[in-house]
Amino acid sequence: MQMKKILIIAIVLVALILGYKYYQKNKGPKMSKRAKQRAAEKAAQETVAEEVAKLPPSLPTEEQKRYLFLMAAKSDTKSIKSVLEQNVSPDFSVNMADMVDNFPLFRSEIKQPLLAYIEPNTTNWTLVFMAVASNNTELVKYLNERNADFKVKGPNGEDLVAIAAKHNNISVLEILLNNGLAPVIDPTDKNNYLSLAFQTYNIPLATIIYKGAVKNNIDVSSLIPDFEKSIAEGREHFINFLIENTGADLNQTFKNGMSVMHVAAANLQADTVRNFALKGIDLDLKDNNGRTPLFYTAGQTRSEKTINFLVENGADINVQDNNGVTPLLLAISKKDDILTNKLLDAKADVNLADFNGFTPLMMAIQTGNYTLANKIIEAGANVNTQAKNGTTALMLAARRGSYSMCRTLVQKGASNRFKNKEGLKASDIAVQRGYVNIFDMLEKN
């Protein structure tokens, strides 16, 4: 300390000499004596400041420590700066008992969040810890500028990263991690701060903690949200996080060859479907069974929004899967009026049969939906198409005993002359089942 005082005195003398030279150089008729004196003083002050700044900072005196401790407890950053800018080091630690005479009074004056850490007889109190614990971002930034040592713990071994995470202070977290601190995360603890960040959908916080863990080779893979589940639940924030940080791929496939678009559509996540489409994901990708996302909406309630987006944005409404089934056939088989009507309104091909020759009209009659069958007929369905086993729509109506459906089919041109593989006509099937009125009507036609 004595040596430092000698150095400062020497610097001041040099500054005075330089100031005098400055005065001599700038004296002239245009500068008053007072102006020249002020200029010389300013030059001397600047020289002193520059030279002092080059010296290593000195440890604070006991009086300065007490003052800095009390100001940090009150989050008085301005007062702290006034001391540290005298080339005083911010790196020191103190004991509570040495700093506080009346602990109850002192504690009553402290506010949260620092109050949670105020206990008698605790040790290792540092400016860095107090700045982080009191959530004083301004002071943390200033201490960082002063090259303070951030690799410290709290009085009871508290983790500074955990404290900043609890405060959701991204700026402070960045400073801590950039100063070499590593997240301390226990994957077995469900309340670790990375898990809590995900649970509260705090993606900015989760992102910076995750990056800090990766940087320090900490395995947190078990804590990361599942990509497929995130899609199924429409968690856009998780989806984006996984894509941007973990290498999750929008082109990857899941069980049965389902794409991300299939998963989103199957779970009726219309907004996610839309976002994937905006990212360039094909609406007509096929799974291992040859089915596109549109197939996966069939038979589900509350599906209208997803269906509308797919159909209105160009999804192939006449695509066939590996068995020749179309979205229309599947929708009818599942008695899905929303999808069926949407497809019919979009002019889906009502004569496109599966690979067994089964048509949408046949499917509607087989499921007993005669209102739909009439609508399909009006849409241009061929009433005399035969499936590979020889079945016609009229045979199916006769088998179900629907006189009105049989009559409508006949009126629309359905013929009773066709036979199935068993050699039976529609009228034969009707009489076998005891529907004599249908038999009589068909035989007359």
PDB file of N, CA and C in Angstrom, residues 17 158 167 203 239 297 308 318 331 355 376 441:
ATOM      1  N   ILE A  17       4.032  18.581 -14.099  1.00  0.00           N
ATOM      2  CA  ILE A  17       5.046  19.039 -15.058  1.00  0.00           C
ATOM      3  C   ILE A  17       4.455  19.108 -16.455  1.00  0.00           C
ATOM      4  N   GLU A 158     -24.540 -21.138  -2.500  1.00  0.00           N
ATOM      5  CA  GLU A 158     -25.563 -20.960  -3.536  1.00  0.00           C
ATOM      6  C   GLU A 158     -24.933 -20.845  -4.925  1.00  0.00           C
ATOM      7  N   HIS A 167     -34.622 -15.933 -11.103  1.00  0.00           N
ATOM      8  CA  HIS A 167     -35.082 -14.565 -11.366  1.00  0.00           C
ATOM      9  C   HIS A 167     -35.488 -14.358 -12.824  1.00  0.00           C
ATOM     10  N   ILE A 203     -39.116 -20.357 -22.956  1.00  0.00           N
ATOM     11  CA  ILE A 203     -38.135 -20.827 -23.933  1.00  0.00           C
ATOM     12  C   ILE A 203     -36.857 -19.995 -23.949  1.00  0.00           C
ATOM     13  N   ILE A 239     -41.248 -26.924 -30.438  1.00  0.00           N
ATOM     14  CA  ILE A 239     -40.846 -27.356 -31.783  1.00  0.00           C
ATOM     15  C   ILE A 239     -39.724 -26.471 -32.306  1.00  0.00           C
ATOM     16  N   THR A 297     -57.064 -37.184 -40.610  1.00  0.00           N
ATOM     17  CA  THR A 297     -58.107 -36.357 -39.994  1.00  0.00           C
ATOM     18  C   THR A 297     -59.444 -37.083 -39.965  1.00  0.00           C
ATOM     19  N   ASN A 308     -60.003 -28.081 -43.340  1.00  0.00           N
ATOM     20  CA  ASN A 308     -60.142 -26.904 -44.204  1.00  0.00           C
ATOM     21  C   ASN A 308     -58.788 -26.421 -44.705  1.00  0.00           C
ATOM     22  N   ASN A 318     -57.779 -36.675 -54.055  1.00  0.00           N
ATOM     23  CA  ASN A 318     -58.044 -37.945 -54.742  1.00  0.00           C
ATOM     24  C   ASN A 318     -56.874 -38.920 -54.638  1.00  0.00           C
ATOM     25  N   ALA A 331     -63.281 -41.439 -45.190  1.00  0.00           N
ATOM     26  CA  ALA A 331     -64.188 -40.562 -44.450  1.00  0.00           C
ATOM     27  C   ALA A 331     -65.580 -41.166 -44.358  1.00  0.00           C
ATOM     28  N   PHE A 355     -58.787 -50.595 -54.694  1.00  0.00           N
ATOM     29  CA  PHE A 355     -58.266 -51.626 -55.587  1.00  0.00           C
ATOM     30  C   PHE A 355     -59.146 -52.877 -55.637  1.00  0.00           C
ATOM     31  N   ILE A 376     -74.052 -38.336 -53.170  1.00  0.00           N
ATOM     32  CA  ILE A 376     -72.987 -38.843 -54.049  1.00  0.00           C
ATOM     33  C   ILE A 376     -73.536 -39.112 -55.448  1.00  0.00           C
ATOM     34  N   MET A 441     -90.242 -55.048 -56.703  1.00  0.00           N
ATOM     35  CA  MET A 441     -89.925 -53.793 -57.374  1.00  0.00           C
ATOM     36  C   MET A 441     -88.771 -53.970 -58.356  1.00  0.00           C
TER      37      MET A 441
END
